[in-house]
Each structure stands twice: as structure tokens, then as C-alpha cells.
PDB file of C-alpha atoms in Angstrom:
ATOM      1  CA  UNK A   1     140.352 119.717 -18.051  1.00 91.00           C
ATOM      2  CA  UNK A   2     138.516 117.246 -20.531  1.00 97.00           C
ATOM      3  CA  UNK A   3     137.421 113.589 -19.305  1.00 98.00           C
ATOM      4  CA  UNK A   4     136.138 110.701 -20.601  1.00 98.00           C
ATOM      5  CA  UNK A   5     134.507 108.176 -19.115  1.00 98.00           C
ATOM      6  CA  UNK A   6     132.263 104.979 -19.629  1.00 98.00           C
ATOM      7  CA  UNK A   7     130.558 101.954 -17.912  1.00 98.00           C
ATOM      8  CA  UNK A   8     129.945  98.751 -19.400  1.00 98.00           C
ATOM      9  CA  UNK A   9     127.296  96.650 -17.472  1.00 98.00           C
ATOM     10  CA  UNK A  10     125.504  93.227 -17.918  1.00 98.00           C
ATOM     11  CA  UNK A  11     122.754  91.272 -15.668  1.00 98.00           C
ATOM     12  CA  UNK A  12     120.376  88.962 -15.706  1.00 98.00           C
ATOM     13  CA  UNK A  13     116.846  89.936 -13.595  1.00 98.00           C
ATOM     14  CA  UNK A  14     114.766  87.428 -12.402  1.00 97.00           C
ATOM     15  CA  UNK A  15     111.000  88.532 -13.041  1.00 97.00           C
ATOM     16  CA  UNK A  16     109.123  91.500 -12.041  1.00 97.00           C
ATOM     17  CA  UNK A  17     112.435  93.220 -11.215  1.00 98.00           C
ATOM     18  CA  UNK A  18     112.941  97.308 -10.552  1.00 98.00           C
ATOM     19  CA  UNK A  19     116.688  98.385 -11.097  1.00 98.00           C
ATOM     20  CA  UNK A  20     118.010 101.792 -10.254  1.00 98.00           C
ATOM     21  CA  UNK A  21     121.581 102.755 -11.425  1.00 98.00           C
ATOM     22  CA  UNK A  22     123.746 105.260 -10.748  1.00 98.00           C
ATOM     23  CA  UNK A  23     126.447 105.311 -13.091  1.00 98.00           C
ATOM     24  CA  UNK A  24     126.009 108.991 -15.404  1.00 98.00           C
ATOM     25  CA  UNK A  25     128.253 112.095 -14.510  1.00 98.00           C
ATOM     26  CA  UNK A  26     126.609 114.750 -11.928  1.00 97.00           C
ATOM     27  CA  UNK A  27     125.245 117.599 -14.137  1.00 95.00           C
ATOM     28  CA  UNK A  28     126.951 121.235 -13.254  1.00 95.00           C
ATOM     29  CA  UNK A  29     126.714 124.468 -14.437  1.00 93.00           C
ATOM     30  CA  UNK A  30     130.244 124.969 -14.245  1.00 94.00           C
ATOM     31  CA  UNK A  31     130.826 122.508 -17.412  1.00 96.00           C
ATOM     32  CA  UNK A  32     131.920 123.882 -20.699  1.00 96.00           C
ATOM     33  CA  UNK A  33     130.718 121.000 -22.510  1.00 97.00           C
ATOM     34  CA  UNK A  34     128.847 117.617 -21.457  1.00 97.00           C
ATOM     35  CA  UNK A  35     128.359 115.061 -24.040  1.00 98.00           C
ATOM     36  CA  UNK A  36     127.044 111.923 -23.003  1.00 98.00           C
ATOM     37  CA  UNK A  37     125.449 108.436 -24.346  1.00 98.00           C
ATOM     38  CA  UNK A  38     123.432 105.553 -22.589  1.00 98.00           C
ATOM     39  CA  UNK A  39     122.159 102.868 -24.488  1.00 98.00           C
ATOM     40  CA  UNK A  40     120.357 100.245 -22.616  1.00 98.00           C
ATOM     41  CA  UNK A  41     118.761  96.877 -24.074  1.00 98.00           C
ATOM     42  CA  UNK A  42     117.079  94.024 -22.929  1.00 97.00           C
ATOM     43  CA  UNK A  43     117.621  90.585 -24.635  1.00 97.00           C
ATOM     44  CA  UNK A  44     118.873  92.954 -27.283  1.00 95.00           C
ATOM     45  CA  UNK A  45     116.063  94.922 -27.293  1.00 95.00           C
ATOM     46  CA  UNK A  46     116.627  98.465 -26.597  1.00 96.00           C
ATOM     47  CA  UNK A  47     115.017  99.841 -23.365  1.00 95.00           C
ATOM     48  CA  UNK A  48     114.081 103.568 -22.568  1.00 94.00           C
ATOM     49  CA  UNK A  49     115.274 104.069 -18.330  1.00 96.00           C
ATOM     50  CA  UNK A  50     113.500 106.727 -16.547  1.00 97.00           C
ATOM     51  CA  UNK A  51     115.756 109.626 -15.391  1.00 97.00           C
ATOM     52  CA  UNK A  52     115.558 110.311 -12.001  1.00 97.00           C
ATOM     53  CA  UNK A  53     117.245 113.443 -10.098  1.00 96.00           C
ATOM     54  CA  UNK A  54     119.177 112.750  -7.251  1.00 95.00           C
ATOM     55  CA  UNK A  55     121.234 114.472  -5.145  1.00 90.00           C
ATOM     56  CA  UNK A  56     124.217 116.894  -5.612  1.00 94.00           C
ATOM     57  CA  UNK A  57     123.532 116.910  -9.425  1.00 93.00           C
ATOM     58  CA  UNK A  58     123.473 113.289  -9.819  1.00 96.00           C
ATOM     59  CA  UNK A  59     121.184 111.221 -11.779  1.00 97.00           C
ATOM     60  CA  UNK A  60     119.296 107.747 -11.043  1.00 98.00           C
ATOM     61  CA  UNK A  61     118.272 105.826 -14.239  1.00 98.00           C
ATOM     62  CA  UNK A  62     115.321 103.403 -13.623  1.00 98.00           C
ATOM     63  CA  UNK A  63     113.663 100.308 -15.269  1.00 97.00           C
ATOM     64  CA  UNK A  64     111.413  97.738 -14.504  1.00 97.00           C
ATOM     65  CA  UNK A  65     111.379  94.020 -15.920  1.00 97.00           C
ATOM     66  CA  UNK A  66     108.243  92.152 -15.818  1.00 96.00           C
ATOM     67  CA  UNK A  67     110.255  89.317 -17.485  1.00 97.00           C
ATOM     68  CA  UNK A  68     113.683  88.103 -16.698  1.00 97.00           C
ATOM     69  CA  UNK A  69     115.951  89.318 -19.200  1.00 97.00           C
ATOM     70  CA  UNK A  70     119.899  89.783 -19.787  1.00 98.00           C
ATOM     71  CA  UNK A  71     120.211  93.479 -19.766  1.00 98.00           C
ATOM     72  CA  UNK A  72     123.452  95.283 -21.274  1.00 98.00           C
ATOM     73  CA  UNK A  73     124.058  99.235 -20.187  1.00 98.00           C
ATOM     74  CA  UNK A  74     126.158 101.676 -22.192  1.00 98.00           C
ATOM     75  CA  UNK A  75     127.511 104.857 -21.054  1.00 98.00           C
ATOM     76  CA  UNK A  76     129.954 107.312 -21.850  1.00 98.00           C
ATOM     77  CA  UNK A  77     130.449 111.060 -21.503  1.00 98.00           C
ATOM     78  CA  UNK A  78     132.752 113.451 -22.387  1.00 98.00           C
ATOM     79  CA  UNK A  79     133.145 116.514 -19.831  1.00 98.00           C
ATOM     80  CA  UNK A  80     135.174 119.327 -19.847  1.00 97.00           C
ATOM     81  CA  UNK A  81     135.807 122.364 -17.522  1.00 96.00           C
ATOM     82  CA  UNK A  82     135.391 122.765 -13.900  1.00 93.00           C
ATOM     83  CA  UNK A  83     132.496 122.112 -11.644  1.00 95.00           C
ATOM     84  CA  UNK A  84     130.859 124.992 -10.193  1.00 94.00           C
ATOM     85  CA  UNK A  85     131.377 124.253  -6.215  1.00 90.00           C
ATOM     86  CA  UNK A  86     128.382 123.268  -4.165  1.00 88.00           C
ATOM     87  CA  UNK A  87     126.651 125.946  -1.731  1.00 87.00           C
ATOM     88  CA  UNK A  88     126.213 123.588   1.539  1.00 89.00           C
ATOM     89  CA  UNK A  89     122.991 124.711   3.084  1.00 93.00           C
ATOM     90  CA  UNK A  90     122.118 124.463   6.591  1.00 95.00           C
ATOM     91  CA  UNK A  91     120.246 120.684   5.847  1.00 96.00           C
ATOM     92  CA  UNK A  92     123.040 119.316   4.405  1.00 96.00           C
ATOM     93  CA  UNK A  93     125.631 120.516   7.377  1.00 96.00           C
ATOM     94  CA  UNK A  94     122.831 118.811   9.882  1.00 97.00           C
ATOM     95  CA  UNK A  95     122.255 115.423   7.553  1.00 97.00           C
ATOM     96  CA  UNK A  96     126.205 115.019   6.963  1.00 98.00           C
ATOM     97  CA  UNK A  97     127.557 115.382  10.669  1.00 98.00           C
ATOM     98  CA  UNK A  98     125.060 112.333  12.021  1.00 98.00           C
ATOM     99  CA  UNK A  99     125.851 108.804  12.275  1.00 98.00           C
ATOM    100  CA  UNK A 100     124.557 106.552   8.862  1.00 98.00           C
ATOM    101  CA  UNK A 101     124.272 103.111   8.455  1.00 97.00           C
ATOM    102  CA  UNK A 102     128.183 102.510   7.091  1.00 98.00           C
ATOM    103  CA  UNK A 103     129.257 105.660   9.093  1.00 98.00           C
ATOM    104  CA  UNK A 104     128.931 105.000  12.932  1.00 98.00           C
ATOM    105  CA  UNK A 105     130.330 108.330  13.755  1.00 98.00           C
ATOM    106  CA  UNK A 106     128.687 107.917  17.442  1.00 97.00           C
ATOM    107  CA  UNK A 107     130.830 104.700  17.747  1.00 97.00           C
ATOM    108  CA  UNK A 108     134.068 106.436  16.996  1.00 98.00           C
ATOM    109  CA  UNK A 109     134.016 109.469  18.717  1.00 97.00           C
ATOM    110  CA  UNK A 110     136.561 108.477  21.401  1.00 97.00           C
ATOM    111  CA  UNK A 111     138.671 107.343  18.902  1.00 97.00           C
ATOM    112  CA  UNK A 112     138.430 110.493  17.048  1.00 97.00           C
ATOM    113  CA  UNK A 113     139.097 112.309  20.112  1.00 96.00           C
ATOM    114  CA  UNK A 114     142.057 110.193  20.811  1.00 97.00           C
ATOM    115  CA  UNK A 115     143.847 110.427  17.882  1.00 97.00           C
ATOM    116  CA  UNK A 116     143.240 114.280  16.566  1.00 97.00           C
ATOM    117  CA  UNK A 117     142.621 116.362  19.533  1.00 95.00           C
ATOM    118  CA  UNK A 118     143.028 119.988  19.033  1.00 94.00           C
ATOM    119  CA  UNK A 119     143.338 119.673  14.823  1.00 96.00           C
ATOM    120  CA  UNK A 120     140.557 121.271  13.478  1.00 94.00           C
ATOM    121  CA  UNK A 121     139.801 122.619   9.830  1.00 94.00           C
ATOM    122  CA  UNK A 122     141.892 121.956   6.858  1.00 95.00           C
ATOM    123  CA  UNK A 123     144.657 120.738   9.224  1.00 96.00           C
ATOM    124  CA  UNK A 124     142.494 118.163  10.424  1.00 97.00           C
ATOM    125  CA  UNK A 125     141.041 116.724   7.000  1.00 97.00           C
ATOM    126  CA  UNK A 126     145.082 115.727   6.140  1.00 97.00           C
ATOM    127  CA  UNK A 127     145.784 114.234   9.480  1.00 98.00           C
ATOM    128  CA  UNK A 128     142.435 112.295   9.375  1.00 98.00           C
ATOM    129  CA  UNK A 129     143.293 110.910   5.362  1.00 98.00           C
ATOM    130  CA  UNK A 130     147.231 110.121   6.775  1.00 98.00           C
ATOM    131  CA  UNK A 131     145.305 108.190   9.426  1.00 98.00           C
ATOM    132  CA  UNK A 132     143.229 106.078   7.783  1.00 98.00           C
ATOM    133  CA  UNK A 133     145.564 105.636   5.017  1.00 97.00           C
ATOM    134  CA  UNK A 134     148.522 104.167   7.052  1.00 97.00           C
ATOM    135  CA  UNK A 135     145.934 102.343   9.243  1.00 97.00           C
ATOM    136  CA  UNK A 136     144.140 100.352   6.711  1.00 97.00           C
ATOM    137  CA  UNK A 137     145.853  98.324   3.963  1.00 97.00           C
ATOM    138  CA  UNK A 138     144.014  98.100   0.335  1.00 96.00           C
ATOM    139  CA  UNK A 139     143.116  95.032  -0.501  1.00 94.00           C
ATOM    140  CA  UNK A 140     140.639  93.977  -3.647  1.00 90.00           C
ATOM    141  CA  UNK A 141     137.933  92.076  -2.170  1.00 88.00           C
ATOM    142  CA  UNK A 142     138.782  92.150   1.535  1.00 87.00           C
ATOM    143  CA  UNK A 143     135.400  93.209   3.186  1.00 89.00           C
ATOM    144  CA  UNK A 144     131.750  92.809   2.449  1.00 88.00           C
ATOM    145  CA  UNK A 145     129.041  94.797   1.672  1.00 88.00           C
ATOM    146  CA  UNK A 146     127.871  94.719   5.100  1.00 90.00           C
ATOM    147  CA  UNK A 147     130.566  96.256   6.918  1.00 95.00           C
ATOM    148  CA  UNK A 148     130.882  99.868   8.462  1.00 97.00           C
ATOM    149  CA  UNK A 149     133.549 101.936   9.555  1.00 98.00           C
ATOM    150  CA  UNK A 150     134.010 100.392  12.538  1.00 98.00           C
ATOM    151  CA  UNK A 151     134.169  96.606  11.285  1.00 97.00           C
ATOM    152  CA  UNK A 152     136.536  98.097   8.963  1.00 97.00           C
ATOM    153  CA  UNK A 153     138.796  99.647  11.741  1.00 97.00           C
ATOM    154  CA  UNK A 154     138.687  96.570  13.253  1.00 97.00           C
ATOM    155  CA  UNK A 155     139.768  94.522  10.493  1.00 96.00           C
ATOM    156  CA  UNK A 156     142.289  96.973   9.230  1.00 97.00           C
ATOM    157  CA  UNK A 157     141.568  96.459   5.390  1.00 97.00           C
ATOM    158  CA  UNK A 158     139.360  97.007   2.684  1.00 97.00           C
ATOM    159  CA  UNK A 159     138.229  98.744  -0.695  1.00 97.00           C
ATOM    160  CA  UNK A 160     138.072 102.101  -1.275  1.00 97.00           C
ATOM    161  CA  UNK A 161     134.437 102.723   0.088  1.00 97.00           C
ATOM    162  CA  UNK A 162     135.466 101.377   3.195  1.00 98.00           C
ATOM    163  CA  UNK A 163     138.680 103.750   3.588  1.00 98.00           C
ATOM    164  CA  UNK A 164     135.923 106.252   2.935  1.00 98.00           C
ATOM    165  CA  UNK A 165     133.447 105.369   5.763  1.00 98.00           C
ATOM    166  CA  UNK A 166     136.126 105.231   7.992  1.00 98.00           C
ATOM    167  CA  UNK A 167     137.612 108.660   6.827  1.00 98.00           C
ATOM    168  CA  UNK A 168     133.898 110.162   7.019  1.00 98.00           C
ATOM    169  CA  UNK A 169     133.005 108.630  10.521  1.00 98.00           C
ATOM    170  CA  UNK A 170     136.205 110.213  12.124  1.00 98.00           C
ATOM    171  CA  UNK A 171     135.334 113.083  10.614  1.00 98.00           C
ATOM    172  CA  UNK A 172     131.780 113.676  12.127  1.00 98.00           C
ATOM    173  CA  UNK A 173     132.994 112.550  15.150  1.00 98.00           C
ATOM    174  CA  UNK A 174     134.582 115.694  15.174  1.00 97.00           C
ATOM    175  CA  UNK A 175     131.199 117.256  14.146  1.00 97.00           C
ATOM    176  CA  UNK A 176     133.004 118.158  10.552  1.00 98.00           C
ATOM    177  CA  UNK A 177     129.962 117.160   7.782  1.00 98.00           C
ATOM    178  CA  UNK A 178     131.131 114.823   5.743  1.00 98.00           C
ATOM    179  CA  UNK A 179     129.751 112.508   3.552  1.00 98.00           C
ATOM    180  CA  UNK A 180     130.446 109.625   0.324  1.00 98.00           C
ATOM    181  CA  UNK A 181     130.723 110.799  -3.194  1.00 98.00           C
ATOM    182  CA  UNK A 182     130.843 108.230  -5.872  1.00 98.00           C
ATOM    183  CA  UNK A 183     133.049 109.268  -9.108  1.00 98.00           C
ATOM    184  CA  UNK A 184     135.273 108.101 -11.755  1.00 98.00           C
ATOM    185  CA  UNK A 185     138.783 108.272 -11.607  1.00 98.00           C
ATOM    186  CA  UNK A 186     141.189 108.736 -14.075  1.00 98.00           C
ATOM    187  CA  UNK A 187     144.506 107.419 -12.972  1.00 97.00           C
ATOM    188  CA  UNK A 188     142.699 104.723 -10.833  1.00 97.00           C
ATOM    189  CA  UNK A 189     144.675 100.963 -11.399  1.00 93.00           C
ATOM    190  CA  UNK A 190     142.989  98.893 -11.156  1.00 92.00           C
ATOM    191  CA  UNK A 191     140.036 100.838 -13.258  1.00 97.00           C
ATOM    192  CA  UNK A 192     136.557 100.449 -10.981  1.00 97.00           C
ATOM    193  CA  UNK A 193     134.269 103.230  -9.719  1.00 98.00           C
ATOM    194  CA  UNK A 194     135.975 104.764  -6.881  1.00 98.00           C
ATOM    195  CA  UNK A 195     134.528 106.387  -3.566  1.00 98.00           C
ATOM    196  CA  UNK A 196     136.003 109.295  -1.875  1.00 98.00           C
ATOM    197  CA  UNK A 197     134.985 111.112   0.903  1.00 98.00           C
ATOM    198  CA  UNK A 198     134.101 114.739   1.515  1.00 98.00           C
ATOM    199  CA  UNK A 199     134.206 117.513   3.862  1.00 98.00           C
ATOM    200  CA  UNK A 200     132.617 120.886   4.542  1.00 97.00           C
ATOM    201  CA  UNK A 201     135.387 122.918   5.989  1.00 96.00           C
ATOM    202  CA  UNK A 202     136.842 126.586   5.616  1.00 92.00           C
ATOM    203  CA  UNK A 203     133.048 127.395   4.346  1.00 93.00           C
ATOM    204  CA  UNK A 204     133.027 124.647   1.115  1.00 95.00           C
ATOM    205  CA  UNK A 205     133.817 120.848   0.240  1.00 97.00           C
ATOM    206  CA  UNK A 206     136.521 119.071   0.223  1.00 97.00           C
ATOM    207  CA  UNK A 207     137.500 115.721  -1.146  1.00 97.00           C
ATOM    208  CA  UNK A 208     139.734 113.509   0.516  1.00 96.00           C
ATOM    209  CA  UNK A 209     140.767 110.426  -0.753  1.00 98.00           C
ATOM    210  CA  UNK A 210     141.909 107.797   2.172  1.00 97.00           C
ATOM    211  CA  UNK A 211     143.216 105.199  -0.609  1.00 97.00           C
ATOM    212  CA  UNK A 212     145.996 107.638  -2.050  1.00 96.00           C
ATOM    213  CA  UNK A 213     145.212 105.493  -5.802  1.00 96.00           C
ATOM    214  CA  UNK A 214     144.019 108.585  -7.984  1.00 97.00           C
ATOM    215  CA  UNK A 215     144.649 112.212  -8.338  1.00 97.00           C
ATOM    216  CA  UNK A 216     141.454 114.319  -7.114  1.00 97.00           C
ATOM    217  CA  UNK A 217     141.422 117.260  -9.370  1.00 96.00           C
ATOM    218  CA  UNK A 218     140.861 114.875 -11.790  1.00 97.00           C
ATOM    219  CA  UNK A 219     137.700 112.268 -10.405  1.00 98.00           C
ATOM    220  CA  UNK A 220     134.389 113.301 -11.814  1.00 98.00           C
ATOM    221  CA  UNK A 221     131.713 113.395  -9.242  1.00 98.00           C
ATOM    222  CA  UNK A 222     128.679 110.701 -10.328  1.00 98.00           C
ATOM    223  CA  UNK A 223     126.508 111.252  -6.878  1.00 97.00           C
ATOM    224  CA  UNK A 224     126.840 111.791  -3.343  1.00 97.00           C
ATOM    225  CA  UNK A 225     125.471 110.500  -0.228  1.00 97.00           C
ATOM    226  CA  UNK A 226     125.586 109.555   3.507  1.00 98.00           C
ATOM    227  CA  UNK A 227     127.499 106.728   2.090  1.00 98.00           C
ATOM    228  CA  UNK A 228     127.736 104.042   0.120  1.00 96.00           C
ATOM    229  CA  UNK A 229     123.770 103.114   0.875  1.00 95.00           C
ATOM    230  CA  UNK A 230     123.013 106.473  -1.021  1.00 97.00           C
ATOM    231  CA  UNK A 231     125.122 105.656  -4.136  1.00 97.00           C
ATOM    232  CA  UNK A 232     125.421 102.049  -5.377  1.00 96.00           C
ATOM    233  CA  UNK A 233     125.918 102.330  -9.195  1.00 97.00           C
ATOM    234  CA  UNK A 234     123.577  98.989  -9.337  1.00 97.00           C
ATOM    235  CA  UNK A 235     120.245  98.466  -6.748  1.00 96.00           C
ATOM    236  CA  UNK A 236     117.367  96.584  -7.061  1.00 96.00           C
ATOM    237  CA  UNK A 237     113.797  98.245  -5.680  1.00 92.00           C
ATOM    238  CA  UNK A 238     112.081  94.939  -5.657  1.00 91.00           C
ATOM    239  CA  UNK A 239     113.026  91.306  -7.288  1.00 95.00           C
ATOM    240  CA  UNK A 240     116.354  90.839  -7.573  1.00 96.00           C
ATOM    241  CA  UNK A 241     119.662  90.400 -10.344  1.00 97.00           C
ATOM    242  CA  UNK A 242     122.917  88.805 -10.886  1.00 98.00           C
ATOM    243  CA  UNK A 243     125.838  91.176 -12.134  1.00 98.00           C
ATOM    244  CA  UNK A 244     127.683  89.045 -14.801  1.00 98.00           C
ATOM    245  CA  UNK A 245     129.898  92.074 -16.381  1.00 98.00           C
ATOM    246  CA  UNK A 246     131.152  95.566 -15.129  1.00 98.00           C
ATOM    247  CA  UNK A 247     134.163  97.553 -17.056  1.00 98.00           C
ATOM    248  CA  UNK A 248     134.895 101.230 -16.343  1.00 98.00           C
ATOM    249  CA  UNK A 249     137.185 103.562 -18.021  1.00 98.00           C
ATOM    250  CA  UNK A 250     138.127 107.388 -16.897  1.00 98.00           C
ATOM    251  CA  UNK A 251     140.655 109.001 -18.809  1.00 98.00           C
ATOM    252  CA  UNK A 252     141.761 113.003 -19.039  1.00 97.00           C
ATOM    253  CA  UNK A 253     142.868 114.455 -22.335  1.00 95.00           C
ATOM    254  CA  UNK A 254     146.651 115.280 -21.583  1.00 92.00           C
ATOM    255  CA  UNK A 255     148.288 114.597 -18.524  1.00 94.00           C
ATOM    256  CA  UNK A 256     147.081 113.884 -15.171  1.00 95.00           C
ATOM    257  CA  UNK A 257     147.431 116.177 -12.157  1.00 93.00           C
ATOM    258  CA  UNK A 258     150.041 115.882  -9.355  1.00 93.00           C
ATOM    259  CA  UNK A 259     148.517 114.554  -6.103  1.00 94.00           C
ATOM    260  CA  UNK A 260     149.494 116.886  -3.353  1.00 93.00           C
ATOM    261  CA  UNK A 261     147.733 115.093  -0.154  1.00 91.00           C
ATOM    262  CA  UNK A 262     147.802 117.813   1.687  1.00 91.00           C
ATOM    263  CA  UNK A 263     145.976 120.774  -0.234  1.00 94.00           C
ATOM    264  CA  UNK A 264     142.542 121.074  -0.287  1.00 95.00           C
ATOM    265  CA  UNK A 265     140.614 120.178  -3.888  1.00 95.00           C
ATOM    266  CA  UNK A 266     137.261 120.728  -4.508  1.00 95.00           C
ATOM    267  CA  UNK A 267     135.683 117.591  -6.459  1.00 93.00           C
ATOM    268  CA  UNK A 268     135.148 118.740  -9.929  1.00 85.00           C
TER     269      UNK A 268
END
């Protein structure tokens, strides 16, 4: 499978500002071809960002403004082929099965109890995605970057990263590691950078997607976290910026894979 992808970004910084941004494909072996372009400037002024390696193959591309400045980011890549899958070592199947700052796992335990007792493995990754999926209703704009999983419970709505805490949370409640992957999404209307969650279970990862709004085998992983703390496409490490512009395309060449909910995809 070929995909293409691209970001479009523009901000202003105040001064003495340090962005990091997460926004380039996840390298992998597994690729047959990667073909990528970031152009960054500054007040038109083209700007070199500091590559930065981050976790499960992703990337973190860094600047720092001593001056405020309206700053316009580029990408695109081209990928095709499958990702190799990720070995989960034993630190990653500790880190992913505690409670994070969006995923209070310790909070929802009795509800994860409650509602999937006795489902374990592959079984229970579907019945937890049904769950959160007829539970919560979509809706652009609905919570704030604040909120957990269990605000989000409790409100019964939000965007795709909160469908993803949620689904994440019930999972470690169930002592299942899971954790937030940031990707782009072909199929995904309307066009944004999506979060998914995923799963280590029958011995590899699994991506579930709560929302239901793009096919899996398709979404190209970016990074991967706890959750959404670990991969905003856009932070600030000191000073501060207003995002003015943000346009994202993913595309495959040909047509785009059935969604079966139920079978188990490894994010490629």
C-alpha cells in the first residue's frame, strides 16, 4: 500500500520561543520506499529544525525563536509497504498498563470490571472499541484540552483523542498495555490528524479505533505515547504561539481498505 500525506502549518511566536512538532511519518524498516519533504521558514526565511528521535520510530522537529516571527511548516511524504511490527519489551508492557495524565486507568477500574468481566484478549479489545463507540457521540470541538478519560465518560462526547483515552484507560484497567498513537488517516472526513489507540495482546499491537471514521490498515503511524501529552503535533518548550493555519491530507494510491471492527490490524 502507497500513502501520501502532508501538513500545512502557520504561527506566530512571541519572543524567545522553543517549538517542538510532531507531524513527520514514524521511520520503519518494513517500508519499501519513504520519500519525504519539510520546508520550514520564518518571516519567509527558511529555517533548519533539529531532528529529534522519539519514540516508536517517530520524530520531533525542533526550533527556537529569539524573535517573534510568523512561521509556515511544509511536509509531505510518500510511503509505501508495510511496517515492520513493533517487538514490545518488558518496559513498554510496565509504562503502558499505568495510569497517565489523560488515562486515569486507576479511576476506571470498576467500571472496567463492570462492563467486560471475563473478556480477555482479542475478544476484549472489540467489546471495549463497541463500548466506547456507542457510549460517546463525536462531536468537533466538544471537549478541551484538559480533559481525561474520565471527564470524557462523564460528558459522553468528544474528538477522537478523547474516544482514545477512554478506550486506553478501560483497557489498562484490565491490566492490557495500551497506549495513544498519533497518525494520518486516509479516509478520515473531516481531514485532521487522528488518534487511535493501541493494545499489546495475543503477543503484539493492536490498533483500535473508538471513532469508527477511518479504515486502520490504512493510518500511518506519526508517534506514540501514554497519550495525547506524549504526541501533540504542535508544543511549545518555553514562550509561547498562536496556531493561525493547520491543513492535513492522507490519501492511499487505489482504493481504501474495508473496515472490519472486529479483526485485529497492526498499525502500519
Amino acid at each position: 500500500m502507497e500513502r501520501t500525506v502532508s501538513a500545512r502549518l502557520v504561527f506566530r511566536t512571541t519572543a524567545n520561543t522553543k517549538v517542538a512538532m510532531a507531524i513527520a511519518a514514524a521511520r520503519n524498516s518494513g517500508y519499501s520506499s519513504f520519500e519525504e519533504n519539510l520546508s520550514i521558514a520564518a518571516d519567509g526565511e527558511q529555517v533548519t529544525a533539529c531532528e529529534v528521535p522519539d519514540h516508536h520510530g517517530g520524530r520531533l522537529h525542533y526550533m527556537e525563536f529569539a524573535e517573534p516571527a510568523e512561521v509556515t511548516v511544509e511536509y509531505s511524504a510518500t510511503v509505501a509497504g508495510k511496517a515492520v511490527p513493533e517487538e514490545a519489551g518488558l518496559a513498554d508492557r510496565i509504562r503502558y498498563v499505568r495510569p497517565s495524565r489523560y488515562a486515569e486507568s486507576d479511576r476506571l477500574l470498576p467500571t472496567a470490571y463492570a462492563e467486560f468481566e471475563g473478556v480477555h484478549g482479542g475478544a476484549l479489545l472489540h467489546a471495549v472499541r463497541n463500548w466506547v463507540n456507542g457510549e460517546l457521540r463525536y462531536i468537533s470541538g466538544s471537549s478541551r484540552g484538559t480533559d481525561g478519560a474520565v471527564e470524557t465518560l462523564l460528558s459522553r462526547r468528544g474528538v477522537c483523542r478523547d474516544f482514545a483515552h477512554l478506550a486506553i484507560a478501560l483497557l489498562r484497567s484490565k491490566d492490557i498495555p495500551a497506549r495513544l498513537a498519533a497518525v494520518y488517516a486516509p479516509g478520515l472526513s473531516p481531514m485532521d490528524f487522528h488518534a487511535v489507540a493501541e493494545a499489546y495482546v495475543e503477543g503484539a499491537w493492536h490498533v483500535i479505533d473508538p471513532t469508527g471514521l477511518a479504515p486502520r490498515e490504512s493510518m500511518l503511524r506519526i508517534t506514540a505515547g501514554r497519550d495525547s501529552a506524549d504526541t501533540a503535533f504542535l508544543s511549545t518548550v518555553g514562550g509561547s504561539l498562536t496556531l493561525n493555519q493547520l491543513r492535513v491530507t492522507a490519501v492511499v494510491n487505489g482504493t481504501l481498505p474495508q473496515e472490519d471492527p472486529a479483526s485485529l490490524v497492526a498499525l502500519g
